[in-house]
């Protein structure tokens, strides 16, 4: 989380719907592993990432994840149901704000969705304050004693 509050001109109802969808999907597809949310802002944009460590997506699936009614594996048992419209509606909500909704995924490494919105309505985005690809924090090896 940023040190200071992030204030943006948004339709709170639509952004809450996007975040509910992203977090719900992360819980469902995360196979019981932790879900991570990260928020950051710069002078022109705010972004939030929702990361799961579940089944992930390959590049072909990532190209279709926002398509209406699309599912990576329609035969997979779903724990919370759904119509297959959530991500397409979320993408439209992001676009109505002049924002972006993007996905990164790797099979068996999980997925990360990034929502980026301009702080001022009507402003064009030029970048995001958060990377789309998750940052892997590697521990430094212990020094010998």
PDB file of N, CA, C and O in Angstrom, residues 20-79:
ATOM      1  N   UNK A  20     -14.209  -6.971  -6.765  1.00  0.00           N
ATOM      2  CA  UNK A  20     -14.902  -8.170  -6.253  1.00  0.00           C
ATOM      3  C   UNK A  20     -14.713  -9.343  -7.209  1.00  0.00           C
ATOM      4  O   UNK A  20     -14.465 -10.478  -6.783  1.00  0.00           O
ATOM      5  N   UNK A  21     -14.826  -9.064  -8.499  1.00  0.00           N
ATOM      6  CA  UNK A  21     -14.671 -10.123  -9.497  1.00  0.00           C
ATOM      7  C   UNK A  21     -13.250 -10.672  -9.487  1.00  0.00           C
ATOM      8  O   UNK A  21     -13.041 -11.897  -9.492  1.00  0.00           O
ATOM      9  N   UNK A  22     -12.257  -9.788  -9.479  1.00  0.00           N
ATOM     10  CA  UNK A  22     -10.861 -10.231  -9.525  1.00  0.00           C
ATOM     11  C   UNK A  22     -10.488 -11.026  -8.273  1.00  0.00           C
ATOM     12  O   UNK A  22      -9.847 -12.079  -8.363  1.00  0.00           O
ATOM     13  N   UNK A  23     -10.900 -10.537  -7.108  1.00  0.00           N
ATOM     14  CA  UNK A  23     -10.578 -11.247  -5.869  1.00  0.00           C
ATOM     15  C   UNK A  23     -11.334 -12.574  -5.810  1.00  0.00           C
ATOM     16  O   UNK A  23     -10.752 -13.608  -5.443  1.00  0.00           O
ATOM     17  N   UNK A  24     -12.605 -12.584  -6.191  1.00  0.00           N
ATOM     18  CA  UNK A  24     -13.367 -13.833  -6.206  1.00  0.00           C
ATOM     19  C   UNK A  24     -12.748 -14.864  -7.125  1.00  0.00           C
ATOM     20  O   UNK A  24     -12.630 -16.045  -6.759  1.00  0.00           O
ATOM     21  N   UNK A  25     -12.324 -14.438  -8.304  1.00  0.00           N
ATOM     22  CA  UNK A  25     -11.669 -15.371  -9.233  1.00  0.00           C
ATOM     23  C   UNK A  25     -10.355 -15.875  -8.664  1.00  0.00           C
ATOM     24  O   UNK A  25     -10.012 -17.054  -8.810  1.00  0.00           O
ATOM     25  N   UNK A  26      -9.589 -14.981  -8.024  1.00  0.00           N
ATOM     26  CA  UNK A  26      -8.302 -15.387  -7.456  1.00  0.00           C
ATOM     27  C   UNK A  26      -8.498 -16.423  -6.359  1.00  0.00           C
ATOM     28  O   UNK A  26      -7.755 -17.401  -6.274  1.00  0.00           O
ATOM     29  N   UNK A  27      -9.509 -16.229  -5.527  1.00  0.00           N
ATOM     30  CA  UNK A  27      -9.802 -17.208  -4.473  1.00  0.00           C
ATOM     31  C   UNK A  27     -10.209 -18.535  -5.102  1.00  0.00           C
ATOM     32  O   UNK A  27      -9.739 -19.604  -4.709  1.00  0.00           O
ATOM     33  N   UNK A  28     -11.074 -18.471  -6.101  1.00  0.00           N
ATOM     34  CA  UNK A  28     -11.567 -19.695  -6.732  1.00  0.00           C
ATOM     35  C   UNK A  28     -10.467 -20.460  -7.458  1.00  0.00           C
ATOM     36  O   UNK A  28     -10.378 -21.682  -7.362  1.00  0.00           O
ATOM     37  N   UNK A  29      -9.630 -19.759  -8.198  1.00  0.00           N
ATOM     38  CA  UNK A  29      -8.607 -20.419  -9.006  1.00  0.00           C
ATOM     39  C   UNK A  29      -7.278 -20.567  -8.286  1.00  0.00           C
ATOM     40  O   UNK A  29      -6.349 -21.164  -8.818  1.00  0.00           O
ATOM     41  N   UNK A  30      -7.183 -20.022  -7.090  1.00  0.00           N
ATOM     42  CA  UNK A  30      -5.932 -20.052  -6.345  1.00  0.00           C
ATOM     43  C   UNK A  30      -5.678 -21.329  -5.575  1.00  0.00           C
ATOM     44  O   UNK A  30      -4.662 -21.442  -4.901  1.00  0.00           O
ATOM     45  N   UNK A  31      -6.571 -22.279  -5.661  1.00  0.00           N
ATOM     46  CA  UNK A  31      -6.437 -23.604  -5.035  1.00  0.00           C
ATOM     47  C   UNK A  31      -6.019 -23.528  -3.562  1.00  0.00           C
ATOM     48  O   UNK A  31      -5.154 -24.277  -3.118  1.00  0.00           O
ATOM     49  N   UNK A  32      -6.619 -22.587  -2.836  1.00  0.00           N
ATOM     50  CA  UNK A  32      -6.369 -22.488  -1.404  1.00  0.00           C
ATOM     51  C   UNK A  32      -5.099 -21.767  -1.010  1.00  0.00           C
ATOM     52  O   UNK A  32      -4.796 -21.638   0.172  1.00  0.00           O
ATOM     53  N   UNK A  33      -4.358 -21.302  -1.967  1.00  0.00           N
ATOM     54  CA  UNK A  33      -3.117 -20.575  -1.665  1.00  0.00           C
ATOM     55  C   UNK A  33      -3.428 -19.095  -1.454  1.00  0.00           C
ATOM     56  O   UNK A  33      -4.486 -18.617  -1.842  1.00  0.00           O
ATOM     57  N   UNK A  34      -2.491 -18.341  -0.874  1.00  0.00           N
ATOM     58  CA  UNK A  34      -2.754 -16.918  -0.595  1.00  0.00           C
ATOM     59  C   UNK A  34      -3.037 -16.108  -1.863  1.00  0.00           C
ATOM     60  O   UNK A  34      -2.521 -16.400  -2.943  1.00  0.00           O
ATOM     61  N   UNK A  35      -3.860 -15.080  -1.693  1.00  0.00           N
ATOM     62  CA  UNK A  35      -4.140 -14.104  -2.737  1.00  0.00           C
ATOM     63  C   UNK A  35      -3.489 -12.802  -2.290  1.00  0.00           C
ATOM     64  O   UNK A  35      -3.638 -12.400  -1.137  1.00  0.00           O
ATOM     65  N   UNK A  36      -2.745 -12.166  -3.186  1.00  0.00           N
ATOM     66  CA  UNK A  36      -2.021 -10.941  -2.842  1.00  0.00           C
ATOM     67  C   UNK A  36      -2.601  -9.764  -3.620  1.00  0.00           C
ATOM     68  O   UNK A  36      -2.785  -9.854  -4.827  1.00  0.00           O
ATOM     69  N   UNK A  37      -2.852  -8.664  -2.911  1.00  0.00           N
ATOM     70  CA  UNK A  37      -3.294  -7.423  -3.537  1.00  0.00           C
ATOM     71  C   UNK A  37      -2.229  -6.363  -3.298  1.00  0.00           C
ATOM     72  O   UNK A  37      -1.701  -6.258  -2.183  1.00  0.00           O
ATOM     73  N   UNK A  38      -1.918  -5.616  -4.350  1.00  0.00           N
ATOM     74  CA  UNK A  38      -0.931  -4.547  -4.249  1.00  0.00           C
ATOM     75  C   UNK A  38      -1.536  -3.304  -4.878  1.00  0.00           C
ATOM     76  O   UNK A  38      -2.120  -3.373  -5.961  1.00  0.00           O
ATOM     77  N   UNK A  39      -1.383  -2.174  -4.204  1.00  0.00           N
ATOM     78  CA  UNK A  39      -1.890  -0.890  -4.696  1.00  0.00           C
ATOM     79  C   UNK A  39      -0.731   0.080  -4.785  1.00  0.00           C
ATOM     80  O   UNK A  39       0.111   0.138  -3.886  1.00  0.00           O
ATOM     81  N   UNK A  40      -0.684   0.827  -5.881  1.00  0.00           N
ATOM     82  CA  UNK A  40       0.347   1.855  -6.056  1.00  0.00           C
ATOM     83  C   UNK A  40      -0.229   2.975  -6.902  1.00  0.00           C
ATOM     84  O   UNK A  40      -1.217   2.785  -7.628  1.00  0.00           O
ATOM     85  N   UNK A  41       0.403   4.134  -6.805  1.00  0.00           N
ATOM     86  CA  UNK A  41      -0.017   5.284  -7.606  1.00  0.00           C
ATOM     87  C   UNK A  41       1.207   6.103  -7.968  1.00  0.00           C
ATOM     88  O   UNK A  41       2.234   6.060  -7.277  1.00  0.00           O
ATOM     89  N   UNK A  42       1.075   6.809  -9.062  1.00  0.00           N
ATOM     90  CA  UNK A  42       2.074   7.820  -9.414  1.00  0.00           C
ATOM     91  C   UNK A  42       1.312   9.129  -9.619  1.00  0.00           C
ATOM     92  O   UNK A  42       0.172   9.251  -9.176  1.00  0.00           O
ATOM     93  N   UNK A  43       1.866  10.084 -10.303  1.00  0.00           N
ATOM     94  CA  UNK A  43       1.202  11.392 -10.454  1.00  0.00           C
ATOM     95  C   UNK A  43      -0.034  11.343 -11.329  1.00  0.00           C
ATOM     96  O   UNK A  43      -0.890  12.206 -11.238  1.00  0.00           O
ATOM     97  N   UNK A  44      -0.162  10.337 -12.200  1.00  0.00           N
ATOM     98  CA  UNK A  44      -1.283  10.323 -13.151  1.00  0.00           C
ATOM     99  C   UNK A  44      -2.192   9.105 -13.072  1.00  0.00           C
ATOM    100  O   UNK A  44      -3.276   9.127 -13.634  1.00  0.00           O
ATOM    101  N   UNK A  45      -1.748   8.039 -12.392  1.00  0.00           N
ATOM    102  CA  UNK A  45      -2.523   6.798 -12.420  1.00  0.00           C
ATOM    103  C   UNK A  45      -2.443   6.055 -11.095  1.00  0.00           C
ATOM    104  O   UNK A  45      -1.496   6.227 -10.322  1.00  0.00           O
ATOM    105  N   UNK A  46      -3.447   5.237 -10.883  1.00  0.00           N
ATOM    106  CA  UNK A  46      -3.452   4.297  -9.757  1.00  0.00           C
ATOM    107  C   UNK A  46      -3.607   2.899 -10.333  1.00  0.00           C
ATOM    108  O   UNK A  46      -4.264   2.714 -11.360  1.00  0.00           O
ATOM    109  N   UNK A  47      -3.004   1.937  -9.663  1.00  0.00           N
ATOM    110  CA  UNK A  47      -3.118   0.553 -10.125  1.00  0.00           C
ATOM    111  C   UNK A  47      -3.224  -0.373  -8.932  1.00  0.00           C
ATOM    112  O   UNK A  47      -2.697  -0.097  -7.856  1.00  0.00           O
ATOM    113  N   UNK A  48      -3.926  -1.464  -9.166  1.00  0.00           N
ATOM    114  CA  UNK A  48      -4.007  -2.528  -8.178  1.00  0.00           C
ATOM    115  C   UNK A  48      -3.801  -3.848  -8.913  1.00  0.00           C
ATOM    116  O   UNK A  48      -4.302  -4.035 -10.022  1.00  0.00           O
ATOM    117  N   UNK A  49      -3.016  -4.710  -8.300  1.00  0.00           N
ATOM    118  CA  UNK A  49      -2.844  -6.050  -8.842  1.00  0.00           C
ATOM    119  C   UNK A  49      -3.480  -7.048  -7.882  1.00  0.00           C
ATOM    120  O   UNK A  49      -3.457  -6.864  -6.670  1.00  0.00           O
ATOM    121  N   UNK A  50      -4.046  -8.087  -8.473  1.00  0.00           N
ATOM    122  CA  UNK A  50      -4.617  -9.194  -7.715  1.00  0.00           C
ATOM    123  C   UNK A  50      -3.908 -10.443  -8.224  1.00  0.00           C
ATOM    124  O   UNK A  50      -4.004 -10.782  -9.397  1.00  0.00           O
ATOM    125  N   UNK A  51      -3.174 -11.102  -7.319  1.00  0.00           N
ATOM    126  CA  UNK A  51      -2.311 -12.216  -7.691  1.00  0.00           C
ATOM    127  C   UNK A  51      -2.741 -13.479  -6.966  1.00  0.00           C
ATOM    128  O   UNK A  51      -2.944 -13.455  -5.756  1.00  0.00           O
ATOM    129  N   UNK A  52      -2.892 -14.562  -7.716  1.00  0.00           N
ATOM    130  CA  UNK A  52      -3.117 -15.862  -7.096  1.00  0.00           C
ATOM    131  C   UNK A  52      -1.947 -16.766  -7.446  1.00  0.00           C
ATOM    132  O   UNK A  52      -1.138 -16.449  -8.314  1.00  0.00           O
ATOM    133  N   UNK A  53      -1.843 -17.876  -6.751  1.00  0.00           N
ATOM    134  CA  UNK A  53      -0.754 -18.839  -6.954  1.00  0.00           C
ATOM    135  C   UNK A  53      -1.333 -20.196  -7.317  1.00  0.00           C
ATOM    136  O   UNK A  53      -0.840 -21.236  -6.882  1.00  0.00           O
ATOM    137  N   UNK A  54      -2.383 -20.168  -8.140  1.00  0.00           N
ATOM    138  CA  UNK A  54      -3.102 -21.388  -8.479  1.00  0.00           C
ATOM    139  C   UNK A  54      -2.708 -21.990  -9.806  1.00  0.00           C
ATOM    140  O   UNK A  54      -1.531 -22.028 -10.171  1.00  0.00           O
ATOM    141  N   UNK A  55      -3.731 -22.403 -10.563  1.00  0.00           N
ATOM    142  CA  UNK A  55      -3.525 -23.180 -11.779  1.00  0.00           C
ATOM    143  C   UNK A  55      -2.892 -22.369 -12.909  1.00  0.00           C
ATOM    144  O   UNK A  55      -2.264 -22.913 -13.794  1.00  0.00           O
ATOM    145  N   UNK A  56      -3.065 -21.057 -12.896  1.00  0.00           N
ATOM    146  CA  UNK A  56      -2.436 -20.198 -13.896  1.00  0.00           C
ATOM    147  C   UNK A  56      -3.096 -20.257 -15.256  1.00  0.00           C
ATOM    148  O   UNK A  56      -4.141 -20.888 -15.446  1.00  0.00           O
ATOM    149  N   UNK A  57      -2.472 -19.590 -16.204  1.00  0.00           N
ATOM    150  CA  UNK A  57      -2.957 -19.495 -17.581  1.00  0.00           C
ATOM    151  C   UNK A  57      -1.784 -19.637 -18.531  1.00  0.00           C
ATOM    152  O   UNK A  57      -0.702 -19.137 -18.244  1.00  0.00           O
ATOM    153  N   UNK A  58      -2.015 -20.264 -19.680  1.00  0.00           N
ATOM    154  CA  UNK A  58      -0.984 -20.222 -20.709  1.00  0.00           C
ATOM    155  C   UNK A  58      -1.276 -19.030 -21.619  1.00  0.00           C
ATOM    156  O   UNK A  58      -2.280 -18.334 -21.450  1.00  0.00           O
ATOM    157  N   UNK A  59      -0.413 -18.760 -22.584  1.00  0.00           N
ATOM    158  CA  UNK A  59      -0.567 -17.565 -23.429  1.00  0.00           C
ATOM    159  C   UNK A  59      -1.852 -17.607 -24.247  1.00  0.00           C
ATOM    160  O   UNK A  59      -2.491 -16.578 -24.463  1.00  0.00           O
ATOM    161  N   UNK A  60      -2.261 -18.784 -24.693  1.00  0.00           N
ATOM    162  CA  UNK A  60      -3.511 -18.910 -25.460  1.00  0.00           C
ATOM    163  C   UNK A  60      -4.708 -18.564 -24.578  1.00  0.00           C
ATOM    164  O   UNK A  60      -5.609 -17.839 -24.993  1.00  0.00           O
ATOM    165  N   UNK A  61      -4.729 -19.088 -23.369  1.00  0.00           N
ATOM    166  CA  UNK A  61      -5.829 -18.788 -22.447  1.00  0.00           C
ATOM    167  C   UNK A  61      -5.860 -17.307 -22.076  1.00  0.00           C
ATOM    168  O   UNK A  61      -6.938 -16.714 -21.982  1.00  0.00           O
ATOM    169  N   UNK A  62      -4.691 -16.716 -21.879  1.00  0.00           N
ATOM    170  CA  UNK A  62      -4.628 -15.294 -21.517  1.00  0.00           C
ATOM    171  C   UNK A  62      -5.234 -14.414 -22.615  1.00  0.00           C
ATOM    172  O   UNK A  62      -5.804 -13.362 -22.321  1.00  0.00           O
ATOM    173  N   UNK A  63      -5.142 -14.844 -23.864  1.00  0.00           N
ATOM    174  CA  UNK A  63      -5.720 -14.078 -24.973  1.00  0.00           C
ATOM    175  C   UNK A  63      -7.242 -14.105 -24.958  1.00  0.00           C
ATOM    176  O   UNK A  63      -7.876 -13.254 -25.555  1.00  0.00           O
ATOM    177  N   UNK A  64      -7.833 -15.083 -24.296  1.00  0.00           N
ATOM    178  CA  UNK A  64      -9.292 -15.241 -24.311  1.00  0.00           C
ATOM    179  C   UNK A  64      -9.973 -14.981 -22.973  1.00  0.00           C
ATOM    180  O   UNK A  64     -11.194 -15.006 -22.899  1.00  0.00           O
ATOM    181  N   UNK A  65      -9.203 -14.741 -21.934  1.00  0.00           N
ATOM    182  CA  UNK A  65      -9.761 -14.670 -20.590  1.00  0.00           C
ATOM    183  C   UNK A  65     -10.835 -13.583 -20.438  1.00  0.00           C
ATOM    184  O   UNK A  65     -11.737 -13.715 -19.611  1.00  0.00           O
ATOM    185  N   UNK A  66     -10.792 -12.530 -21.253  1.00  0.00           N
ATOM    186  CA  UNK A  66     -11.782 -11.457 -21.176  1.00  0.00           C
ATOM    187  C   UNK A  66     -12.956 -11.654 -22.141  1.00  0.00           C
ATOM    188  O   UNK A  66     -13.866 -10.838 -22.175  1.00  0.00           O
ATOM    189  N   UNK A  67     -12.935 -12.739 -22.926  1.00  0.00           N
ATOM    190  CA  UNK A  67     -14.029 -13.019 -23.859  1.00  0.00           C
ATOM    191  C   UNK A  67     -15.277 -13.435 -23.083  1.00  0.00           C
ATOM    192  O   UNK A  67     -15.190 -14.181 -22.098  1.00  0.00           O
ATOM    193  N   UNK A  68     -16.418 -13.010 -23.572  1.00  0.00           N
ATOM    194  CA  UNK A  68     -17.686 -13.383 -22.934  1.00  0.00           C
ATOM    195  C   UNK A  68     -17.876 -14.892 -22.975  1.00  0.00           C
ATOM    196  O   UNK A  68     -17.649 -15.529 -24.002  1.00  0.00           O
ATOM    197  N   UNK A  69     -18.283 -15.454 -21.861  1.00  0.00           N
ATOM    198  CA  UNK A  69     -18.611 -16.871 -21.681  1.00  0.00           C
ATOM    199  C   UNK A  69     -17.428 -17.826 -21.825  1.00  0.00           C
ATOM    200  O   UNK A  69     -17.610 -19.029 -21.812  1.00  0.00           O
ATOM    201  N   UNK A  70     -16.213 -17.320 -21.960  1.00  0.00           N
ATOM    202  CA  UNK A  70     -15.057 -18.189 -22.146  1.00  0.00           C
ATOM    203  C   UNK A  70     -14.603 -18.774 -20.807  1.00  0.00           C
ATOM    204  O   UNK A  70     -14.609 -18.096 -19.791  1.00  0.00           O
ATOM    205  N   UNK A  71     -14.187 -20.037 -20.839  1.00  0.00           N
ATOM    206  CA  UNK A  71     -13.603 -20.689 -19.662  1.00  0.00           C
ATOM    207  C   UNK A  71     -12.403 -21.507 -20.111  1.00  0.00           C
ATOM    208  O   UNK A  71     -12.461 -22.177 -21.138  1.00  0.00           O
ATOM    209  N   UNK A  72     -11.353 -21.476 -19.313  1.00  0.00           N
ATOM    210  CA  UNK A  72     -10.147 -22.241 -19.656  1.00  0.00           C
ATOM    211  C   UNK A  72     -10.451 -23.733 -19.676  1.00  0.00           C
ATOM    212  O   UNK A  72      -9.995 -24.449 -20.553  1.00  0.00           O
ATOM    213  N   UNK A  73     -11.233 -24.202 -18.718  1.00  0.00           N
ATOM    214  CA  UNK A  73     -11.585 -25.620 -18.650  1.00  0.00           C
ATOM    215  C   UNK A  73     -13.042 -25.720 -18.226  1.00  0.00           C
ATOM    216  O   UNK A  73     -13.345 -25.752 -17.037  1.00  0.00           O
ATOM    217  N   UNK A  74     -13.965 -25.770 -19.191  1.00  0.00           N
ATOM    218  CA  UNK A  74     -15.382 -25.806 -18.848  1.00  0.00           C
ATOM    219  C   UNK A  74     -15.779 -27.025 -18.017  1.00  0.00           C
ATOM    220  O   UNK A  74     -16.774 -26.996 -17.313  1.00  0.00           O
ATOM    221  N   UNK A  75     -14.993 -28.087 -18.065  1.00  0.00           N
ATOM    222  CA  UNK A  75     -15.334 -29.297 -17.332  1.00  0.00           C
ATOM    223  C   UNK A  75     -14.883 -29.230 -15.865  1.00  0.00           C
ATOM    224  O   UNK A  75     -15.296 -30.041 -15.060  1.00  0.00           O
ATOM    225  N   UNK A  76     -14.025 -28.271 -15.555  1.00  0.00           N
ATOM    226  CA  UNK A  76     -13.503 -28.179 -14.187  1.00  0.00           C
ATOM    227  C   UNK A  76     -14.627 -27.871 -13.209  1.00  0.00           C
ATOM    228  O   UNK A  76     -15.472 -27.030 -13.464  1.00  0.00           O
ATOM    229  N   UNK A  77     -14.614 -28.544 -12.095  1.00  0.00           N
ATOM    230  CA  UNK A  77     -15.632 -28.300 -11.075  1.00  0.00           C
ATOM    231  C   UNK A  77     -15.443 -26.892 -10.535  1.00  0.00           C
ATOM    232  O   UNK A  77     -14.354 -26.508 -10.128  1.00  0.00           O
ATOM    233  N   UNK A  78     -16.517 -26.122 -10.566  1.00  0.00           N
ATOM    234  CA  UNK A  78     -16.457 -24.754 -10.068  1.00  0.00           C
ATOM    235  C   UNK A  78     -16.982 -24.732  -8.649  1.00  0.00           C
ATOM    236  O   UNK A  78     -17.973 -25.356  -8.327  1.00  0.00           O
ATOM    237  N   UNK A  79     -16.311 -23.971  -7.800  1.00  0.00           N
ATOM    238  CA  UNK A  79     -16.714 -23.926  -6.397  1.00  0.00           C
ATOM    239  C   UNK A  79     -17.739 -22.838  -6.132  1.00  0.00           C
ATOM    240  O   UNK A  79     -18.499 -22.943  -5.189  1.00  0.00           O
TER     241      UNK A  79
END
